[in-house]
Amino acid sequence: ETGVTQSPTHLIKTRGQQVTLRCSSQSGHNTVSWYQQALGQGPQFIFQYYREEENGRGNFPPRFSGLQFPNYSSELNVNALELDDSALYLCASSLDNSEKLFFGSGTQLSVL
Amino acid sequence: RKEVEQDPGPFNVPEGATVAFNCTYSNSASQSFFWYRQDCRKEPKLLMSVYSSGNEDGRFTAQLNRASQYISLLIRDSKLSDSATYLCVVKQAGTALIFGKGTTLSVSS
């Protein structure tokens, strides 16, 4: 177990809806990264938060947004859901932007 | 051209076989290299880091060739429990991890 927890584990939404995914980082970790993994693909970097500030973003549109709280837990929000947003969303925590990431077990999002 | 390319497989091998996975990366500024293992629709887990000098962890050996921008993973004496997807990962300074699509391994008895 990595100590990184994500909720919910599974979620079904319809096109156009909004969704919020949550992540609790491992104790002591101040950096959270979010990845999207479509079926048959590797994880794709969405963004990273360090000490409550976004400090890196991948090639995702603005309808993907996030937040990190003072306790370093994090949220990923996706607005105006599209069918292609169906994927496994992975959260990973680390200490001080370390390259050693600890992944949560993910949220499987299905958009119908 | 994708930043990290892997042969997706699947590789189907019998128990006890030796299997090798290859990976190439496009950005010569890449500084850190890893192999992750991912079981079906679960989270990726770090298998090992990869160093230019090559490194070994039990039955697993990883090699890096910076001149060719090529990374390899060798698994000796395959076990049923080695069945998984193996993800090649690279990182440049100040950036996030960049994952390949993964190579699927199936070990059969």
PDB file of C-alpha atoms in Angstrom:
ATOM      1  CA  GLU A   1       0.000   0.000   0.000  1.00  0.00           C
ATOM      2  CA  THR A   2       1.310   3.445  -0.953  1.00  0.00           C
ATOM      3  CA  GLY A   3      -0.792   5.458   1.481  1.00  0.00           C
ATOM      4  CA  VAL A   4      -2.316   7.429  -1.412  1.00  0.00           C
ATOM      5  CA  THR A   5      -6.079   7.127  -1.482  1.00  0.00           C
ATOM      6  CA  GLN A   6      -8.462   8.153  -4.238  1.00  0.00           C
ATOM      7  CA  SER A   7     -12.219   8.478  -4.280  1.00  0.00           C
ATOM      8  CA  PRO A   8     -14.487   7.395  -5.714  1.00  0.00           C
ATOM      9  CA  THR A   9     -13.109   4.181  -7.199  1.00  0.00           C
ATOM     10  CA  HIS A  10     -15.645   4.135 -10.019  1.00  0.00           C
ATOM     11  CA  LEU A  11     -17.909   6.790 -11.464  1.00  0.00           C
ATOM     12  CA  ILE A  12     -20.395   6.976 -14.333  1.00  0.00           C
ATOM     13  CA  LYS A  13     -21.346  10.336 -15.816  1.00  0.00           C
ATOM     14  CA  THR A  14     -23.045  11.587 -18.954  1.00  0.00           C
ATOM     15  CA  ARG A  15     -21.705  13.967 -21.561  1.00  0.00           C
ATOM     16  CA  GLY A  16     -21.764  17.589 -20.489  1.00  0.00           C
ATOM     17  CA  GLN A  17     -21.740  16.860 -16.777  1.00  0.00           C
ATOM     18  CA  GLN A  18     -19.040  17.914 -14.352  1.00  0.00           C
ATOM     19  CA  VAL A  19     -17.019  15.626 -12.087  1.00  0.00           C
ATOM     20  CA  THR A  20     -14.729  16.027  -9.075  1.00  0.00           C
ATOM     21  CA  LEU A  21     -12.174  13.386  -8.177  1.00  0.00           C
ATOM     22  CA  ARG A  22     -10.330  13.383  -4.859  1.00  0.00           C
ATOM     23  CA  CYS A  23      -6.907  12.308  -3.701  1.00  0.00           C
ATOM     24  CA  SER A  24      -5.299  12.099  -0.287  1.00  0.00           C
ATOM     25  CA  SER A  25      -1.528  12.100  -0.511  1.00  0.00           C
ATOM     26  CA  GLN A  26       0.833   9.966   1.507  1.00  0.00           C
ATOM     27  CA  SER A  27       1.610  11.416   4.914  1.00  0.00           C
ATOM     28  CA  GLY A  28       4.353  14.047   4.637  1.00  0.00           C
ATOM     29  CA  HIS A  29       4.098  14.419   0.867  1.00  0.00           C
ATOM     30  CA  ASN A  30       3.521  17.954  -0.421  1.00  0.00           C
ATOM     31  CA  THR A  31       3.372  17.297  -4.173  1.00  0.00           C
ATOM     32  CA  VAL A  32       0.455  15.762  -6.049  1.00  0.00           C
ATOM     33  CA  SER A  33       0.368  14.851  -9.735  1.00  0.00           C
ATOM     34  CA  TRP A  34      -2.645  13.768 -11.756  1.00  0.00           C
ATOM     35  CA  TYR A  35      -2.531  11.444 -14.753  1.00  0.00           C
ATOM     36  CA  GLN A  36      -5.145  10.233 -17.222  1.00  0.00           C
ATOM     37  CA  GLN A  37      -4.832   6.707 -18.566  1.00  0.00           C
ATOM     38  CA  ALA A  38      -7.087   5.750 -21.458  1.00  0.00           C
ATOM     39  CA  LEU A  39      -7.553   2.074 -22.286  1.00  0.00           C
ATOM     40  CA  GLY A  40      -4.460   0.663 -23.968  1.00  0.00           C
ATOM     41  CA  GLN A  41      -2.404   3.792 -23.350  1.00  0.00           C
ATOM     42  CA  GLY A  42       0.191   4.845 -20.831  1.00  0.00           C
ATOM     43  CA  PRO A  43      -0.646   7.461 -18.203  1.00  0.00           C
ATOM     44  CA  GLN A  44      -0.680  11.017 -19.559  1.00  0.00           C
ATOM     45  CA  PHE A  45       0.317  13.908 -17.298  1.00  0.00           C
ATOM     46  CA  ILE A  46      -2.503  16.361 -16.554  1.00  0.00           C
ATOM     47  CA  PHE A  47      -0.970  18.684 -13.941  1.00  0.00           C
ATOM     48  CA  GLN A  48       0.984  18.849 -10.740  1.00  0.00           C
ATOM     49  CA  TYR A  49       0.476  20.793  -7.512  1.00  0.00           C
ATOM     50  CA  TYR A  50       3.250  21.697  -5.106  1.00  0.00           C
ATOM     51  CA  ARG A  51       2.441  23.420  -1.828  1.00  0.00           C
ATOM     52  CA  GLU A  52      -1.027  24.427  -3.099  1.00  0.00           C
ATOM     53  CA  GLU A  53       0.236  25.954  -6.374  1.00  0.00           C
ATOM     54  CA  GLU A  54       0.023  24.449  -9.856  1.00  0.00           C
ATOM     55  CA  ASN A  55       3.621  24.023 -11.024  1.00  0.00           C
ATOM     56  CA  GLY A  56       3.295  22.048 -14.229  1.00  0.00           C
ATOM     57  CA  ARG A  57       0.609  21.183 -16.738  1.00  0.00           C
ATOM     58  CA  GLY A  58       0.342  18.727 -19.592  1.00  0.00           C
ATOM     59  CA  ASN A  59      -1.530  19.095 -22.857  1.00  0.00           C
ATOM     60  CA  PHE A  60      -5.055  19.164 -21.433  1.00  0.00           C
ATOM     61  CA  PRO A  61      -7.751  21.814 -22.043  1.00  0.00           C
ATOM     62  CA  PRO A  62      -8.765  24.341 -19.355  1.00  0.00           C
ATOM     63  CA  ARG A  63     -11.893  22.357 -18.503  1.00  0.00           C
ATOM     64  CA  PHE A  64      -9.474  20.151 -16.557  1.00  0.00           C
ATOM     65  CA  SER A  65      -8.721  22.049 -13.370  1.00  0.00           C
ATOM     66  CA  GLY A  66      -7.407  21.235  -9.964  1.00  0.00           C
ATOM     67  CA  LEU A  67      -6.836  22.289  -6.442  1.00  0.00           C
ATOM     68  CA  GLN A  68      -4.526  21.385  -3.599  1.00  0.00           C
ATOM     69  CA  PHE A  69      -5.524  22.002  -0.001  1.00  0.00           C
ATOM     70  CA  PRO A  70      -3.368  23.008   2.994  1.00  0.00           C
ATOM     71  CA  ASN A  71      -3.247  19.355   4.082  1.00  0.00           C
ATOM     72  CA  TYR A  72      -1.874  18.581   0.569  1.00  0.00           C
ATOM     73  CA  SER A  73      -4.888  16.558  -0.494  1.00  0.00           C
ATOM     74  CA  SER A  74      -6.054  17.405  -3.992  1.00  0.00           C
ATOM     75  CA  GLU A  75      -9.024  17.522  -6.322  1.00  0.00           C
ATOM     76  CA  LEU A  76      -9.298  17.130 -10.065  1.00  0.00           C
ATOM     77  CA  ASN A  77     -12.311  18.790 -11.666  1.00  0.00           C
ATOM     78  CA  VAL A  78     -13.446  18.143 -15.198  1.00  0.00           C
ATOM     79  CA  ASN A  79     -16.190  20.292 -16.732  1.00  0.00           C
ATOM     80  CA  ALA A  80     -18.307  19.613 -19.814  1.00  0.00           C
ATOM     81  CA  LEU A  81     -17.424  15.934 -19.890  1.00  0.00           C
ATOM     82  CA  GLU A  82     -16.798  14.330 -23.264  1.00  0.00           C
ATOM     83  CA  LEU A  83     -16.898  10.654 -24.213  1.00  0.00           C
ATOM     84  CA  ASP A  84     -13.101  10.659 -24.632  1.00  0.00           C
ATOM     85  CA  ASP A  85     -12.694  11.637 -20.993  1.00  0.00           C
ATOM     86  CA  SER A  86     -13.522   8.039 -20.095  1.00  0.00           C
ATOM     87  CA  ALA A  87     -10.331   6.757 -18.491  1.00  0.00           C
ATOM     88  CA  LEU A  88      -8.554   5.727 -15.317  1.00  0.00           C
ATOM     89  CA  TYR A  89      -7.509   8.854 -13.418  1.00  0.00           C
ATOM     90  CA  LEU A  90      -4.431   8.349 -11.292  1.00  0.00           C
ATOM     91  CA  CYS A  91      -3.140  10.531  -8.524  1.00  0.00           C
ATOM     92  CA  ALA A  92       0.459  10.305  -7.354  1.00  0.00           C
ATOM     93  CA  SER A  93       2.131  11.975  -4.408  1.00  0.00           C
ATOM     94  CA  SER A  94       5.750  12.751  -3.735  1.00  0.00           C
ATOM     95  CA  LEU A  95       7.929  14.893  -1.524  1.00  0.00           C
ATOM     96  CA  ASP A  96       9.293  18.192  -2.888  1.00  0.00           C
ATOM     97  CA  ASN A  97       8.779  17.348  -6.574  1.00  0.00           C
ATOM     98  CA  SER A  98      10.736  14.150  -6.191  1.00  0.00           C
ATOM     99  CA  GLU A  99      10.671  11.864  -9.215  1.00  0.00           C
ATOM    100  CA  LYS A 100       9.804   8.994  -6.873  1.00  0.00           C
ATOM    101  CA  LEU A 101       6.019   8.890  -7.154  1.00  0.00           C
ATOM    102  CA  PHE A 102       3.561   6.896  -5.121  1.00  0.00           C
ATOM    103  CA  PHE A 103       0.369   6.197  -7.033  1.00  0.00           C
ATOM    104  CA  GLY A 104      -3.140   5.744  -5.741  1.00  0.00           C
ATOM    105  CA  SER A 105      -5.287   2.958  -7.146  1.00  0.00           C
ATOM    106  CA  GLY A 106      -7.165   5.375  -9.378  1.00  0.00           C
ATOM    107  CA  THR A 107     -10.703   6.416 -10.243  1.00  0.00           C
ATOM    108  CA  GLN A 108     -12.289   4.719 -13.237  1.00  0.00           C
ATOM    109  CA  LEU A 109     -14.483   7.313 -14.966  1.00  0.00           C
ATOM    110  CA  SER A 110     -16.983   6.293 -17.624  1.00  0.00           C
ATOM    111  CA  VAL A 111     -18.708   8.990 -19.660  1.00  0.00           C
ATOM    112  CA  LEU A 112     -21.837   7.849 -21.501  1.00  0.00           C
TER     113      LEU A 112
ATOM    114  CA  ARG B   1       6.968  10.970 -33.084  1.00  0.00           C
ATOM    115  CA  LYS B   2       5.951   9.906 -29.587  1.00  0.00           C
ATOM    116  CA  GLU B   3       8.311  10.853 -26.773  1.00  0.00           C
ATOM    117  CA  VAL B   4       8.533   7.286 -25.488  1.00  0.00           C
ATOM    118  CA  GLU B   5       7.930   4.305 -27.751  1.00  0.00           C
ATOM    119  CA  GLN B   6       7.547   0.682 -26.777  1.00  0.00           C
ATOM    120  CA  ASP B   7       6.564  -2.486 -28.571  1.00  0.00           C
ATOM    121  CA  PRO B   8       3.049  -3.063 -27.192  1.00  0.00           C
ATOM    122  CA  GLY B   9       3.288  -6.851 -27.519  1.00  0.00           C
ATOM    123  CA  PRO B  10       1.737  -8.930 -26.176  1.00  0.00           C
ATOM    124  CA  PHE B  11       4.694 -11.113 -25.350  1.00  0.00           C
ATOM    125  CA  ASN B  12       3.506 -14.634 -24.579  1.00  0.00           C
ATOM    126  CA  VAL B  13       6.212 -16.760 -22.977  1.00  0.00           C
ATOM    127  CA  PRO B  14       6.383 -19.993 -20.964  1.00  0.00           C
ATOM    128  CA  GLU B  15       7.523 -20.074 -17.373  1.00  0.00           C
ATOM    129  CA  GLY B  16      11.287 -20.013 -17.113  1.00  0.00           C
ATOM    130  CA  ALA B  17      11.813 -18.087 -20.333  1.00  0.00           C
ATOM    131  CA  THR B  18      13.959 -15.003 -20.690  1.00  0.00           C
ATOM    132  CA  VAL B  19      12.216 -12.009 -22.217  1.00  0.00           C
ATOM    133  CA  ALA B  20      13.505  -8.581 -23.218  1.00  0.00           C
ATOM    134  CA  PHE B  21      11.580  -5.349 -23.649  1.00  0.00           C
ATOM    135  CA  ASN B  22      12.880  -2.361 -25.567  1.00  0.00           C
ATOM    136  CA  CYS B  23      12.040   1.296 -25.388  1.00  0.00           C
ATOM    137  CA  THR B  24      13.243   4.386 -27.240  1.00  0.00           C
ATOM    138  CA  TYR B  25      12.868   8.018 -26.258  1.00  0.00           C
ATOM    139  CA  SER B  26      13.019  11.087 -28.459  1.00  0.00           C
ATOM    140  CA  ASN B  27      14.227  13.866 -26.157  1.00  0.00           C
ATOM    141  CA  SER B  28      17.975  13.800 -25.646  1.00  0.00           C
ATOM    142  CA  ALA B  29      17.523  16.073 -22.602  1.00  0.00           C
ATOM    143  CA  SER B  30      15.907  13.218 -20.708  1.00  0.00           C
ATOM    144  CA  GLN B  31      17.729  12.688 -17.444  1.00  0.00           C
ATOM    145  CA  SER B  32      15.957   9.997 -15.465  1.00  0.00           C
ATOM    146  CA  PHE B  33      14.679   6.641 -16.596  1.00  0.00           C
ATOM    147  CA  PHE B  34      12.471   4.029 -15.016  1.00  0.00           C
ATOM    148  CA  TRP B  35      10.539   0.847 -15.567  1.00  0.00           C
ATOM    149  CA  TYR B  36       7.124   0.641 -13.937  1.00  0.00           C
ATOM    150  CA  ARG B  37       4.912  -2.407 -13.690  1.00  0.00           C
ATOM    151  CA  GLN B  38       1.129  -2.185 -13.962  1.00  0.00           C
ATOM    152  CA  ASP B  39      -1.297  -4.998 -13.286  1.00  0.00           C
ATOM    153  CA  CYS B  40      -4.634  -4.920 -15.069  1.00  0.00           C
ATOM    154  CA  ARG B  41      -6.277  -1.512 -14.477  1.00  0.00           C
ATOM    155  CA  LYS B  42      -4.394  -1.007 -11.221  1.00  0.00           C
ATOM    156  CA  GLU B  43      -1.898   1.693 -10.355  1.00  0.00           C
ATOM    157  CA  PRO B  44       1.609   1.659 -11.838  1.00  0.00           C
ATOM    158  CA  LYS B  45       4.323   0.605  -9.413  1.00  0.00           C
ATOM    159  CA  LEU B  46       7.999   1.420  -9.713  1.00  0.00           C
ATOM    160  CA  LEU B  47       9.931  -1.684 -10.737  1.00  0.00           C
ATOM    161  CA  MET B  48      13.363  -0.135 -11.003  1.00  0.00           C
ATOM    162  CA  SER B  49      15.304   2.936 -11.986  1.00  0.00           C
ATOM    163  CA  VAL B  50      17.637   2.657 -14.967  1.00  0.00           C
ATOM    164  CA  TYR B  51      21.240   3.843 -14.930  1.00  0.00           C
ATOM    165  CA  SER B  52      23.809   4.180 -17.688  1.00  0.00           C
ATOM    166  CA  SER B  53      26.003   1.615 -15.971  1.00  0.00           C
ATOM    167  CA  GLY B  54      23.172  -0.876 -16.048  1.00  0.00           C
ATOM    168  CA  ASN B  55      21.548  -2.251 -12.952  1.00  0.00           C
ATOM    169  CA  GLU B  56      20.157  -5.528 -11.752  1.00  0.00           C
ATOM    170  CA  ASP B  57      17.525  -6.472  -9.208  1.00  0.00           C
ATOM    171  CA  GLY B  58      17.215 -10.202  -8.850  1.00  0.00           C
ATOM    172  CA  ARG B  59      15.868 -11.587 -12.126  1.00  0.00           C
ATOM    173  CA  PHE B  60      15.474  -8.110 -13.625  1.00  0.00           C
ATOM    174  CA  THR B  61      18.206  -6.234 -15.474  1.00  0.00           C
ATOM    175  CA  ALA B  62      17.826  -2.732 -16.912  1.00  0.00           C
ATOM    176  CA  GLN B  63      20.132  -1.035 -19.378  1.00  0.00           C
ATOM    177  CA  LEU B  64      20.348   2.500 -20.744  1.00  0.00           C
ATOM    178  CA  ASN B  65      22.137   3.606 -23.894  1.00  0.00           C
ATOM    179  CA  ARG B  66      22.099   7.412 -23.957  1.00  0.00           C
ATOM    180  CA  ALA B  67      23.783   7.647 -27.358  1.00  0.00           C
ATOM    181  CA  SER B  68      21.050   5.557 -28.959  1.00  0.00           C
ATOM    182  CA  GLN B  69      18.321   6.872 -26.632  1.00  0.00           C
ATOM    183  CA  TYR B  70      17.374   3.297 -25.886  1.00  0.00           C
ATOM    184  CA  ILE B  71      16.294   1.562 -22.692  1.00  0.00           C
ATOM    185  CA  SER B  72      15.859  -2.158 -22.115  1.00  0.00           C
ATOM    186  CA  LEU B  73      14.491  -4.498 -19.483  1.00  0.00           C
ATOM    187  CA  LEU B  74      15.483  -8.145 -19.297  1.00  0.00           C
ATOM    188  CA  ILE B  75      13.514 -10.635 -17.223  1.00  0.00           C
ATOM    189  CA  ARG B  76      15.156 -13.983 -16.602  1.00  0.00           C
ATOM    190  CA  ASP B  77      13.424 -17.171 -15.417  1.00  0.00           C
ATOM    191  CA  SER B  78       9.933 -15.723 -15.959  1.00  0.00           C
ATOM    192  CA  LYS B  79       7.294 -16.487 -13.351  1.00  0.00           C
ATOM    193  CA  LEU B  80       3.516 -16.549 -13.712  1.00  0.00           C
ATOM    194  CA  SER B  81       3.440 -13.553 -11.374  1.00  0.00           C
ATOM    195  CA  ASP B  82       5.491 -11.507 -13.855  1.00  0.00           C
ATOM    196  CA  SER B  83       2.420 -11.265 -16.116  1.00  0.00           C
ATOM    197  CA  ALA B  84       1.665  -7.550 -16.302  1.00  0.00           C
ATOM    198  CA  THR B  85       2.178  -4.465 -18.440  1.00  0.00           C
ATOM    199  CA  TYR B  86       5.652  -2.933 -18.254  1.00  0.00           C
ATOM    200  CA  LEU B  87       5.825   0.822 -18.723  1.00  0.00           C
ATOM    201  CA  CYS B  88       8.955   2.614 -19.856  1.00  0.00           C
ATOM    202  CA  VAL B  89       9.205   6.061 -18.252  1.00  0.00           C
ATOM    203  CA  VAL B  90      11.511   9.027 -18.837  1.00  0.00           C
ATOM    204  CA  LYS B  91      11.840  12.404 -17.197  1.00  0.00           C
ATOM    205  CA  GLN B  92      13.549  15.680 -18.069  1.00  0.00           C
ATOM    206  CA  ALA B  93      14.607  18.158 -15.396  1.00  0.00           C
ATOM    207  CA  GLY B  94      11.641  20.035 -13.960  1.00  0.00           C
ATOM    208  CA  THR B  95       9.050  18.052 -15.869  1.00  0.00           C
ATOM    209  CA  ALA B  96       6.643  15.280 -15.094  1.00  0.00           C
ATOM    210  CA  LEU B  97       7.157  11.598 -15.801  1.00  0.00           C
ATOM    211  CA  ILE B  98       6.483  10.651 -19.429  1.00  0.00           C
ATOM    212  CA  PHE B  99       5.122   7.160 -19.868  1.00  0.00           C
ATOM    213  CA  GLY B 100       5.220   4.871 -22.855  1.00  0.00           C
ATOM    214  CA  LYS B 101       2.115   2.892 -23.817  1.00  0.00           C
ATOM    215  CA  GLY B 102       3.465  -0.195 -22.122  1.00  0.00           C
ATOM    216  CA  THR B 103       4.392  -3.702 -23.177  1.00  0.00           C
ATOM    217  CA  THR B 104       2.133  -6.543 -22.094  1.00  0.00           C
ATOM    218  CA  LEU B 105       3.705  -9.757 -20.853  1.00  0.00           C
ATOM    219  CA  SER B 106       1.804 -12.983 -20.379  1.00  0.00           C
ATOM    220  CA  VAL B 107       3.661 -15.894 -18.758  1.00  0.00           C
ATOM    221  CA  SER B 108       2.012 -19.282 -19.032  1.00  0.00           C
ATOM    222  CA  SER B 109       2.622 -22.621 -17.309  1.00  0.00           C
TER     223      SER B 109
END
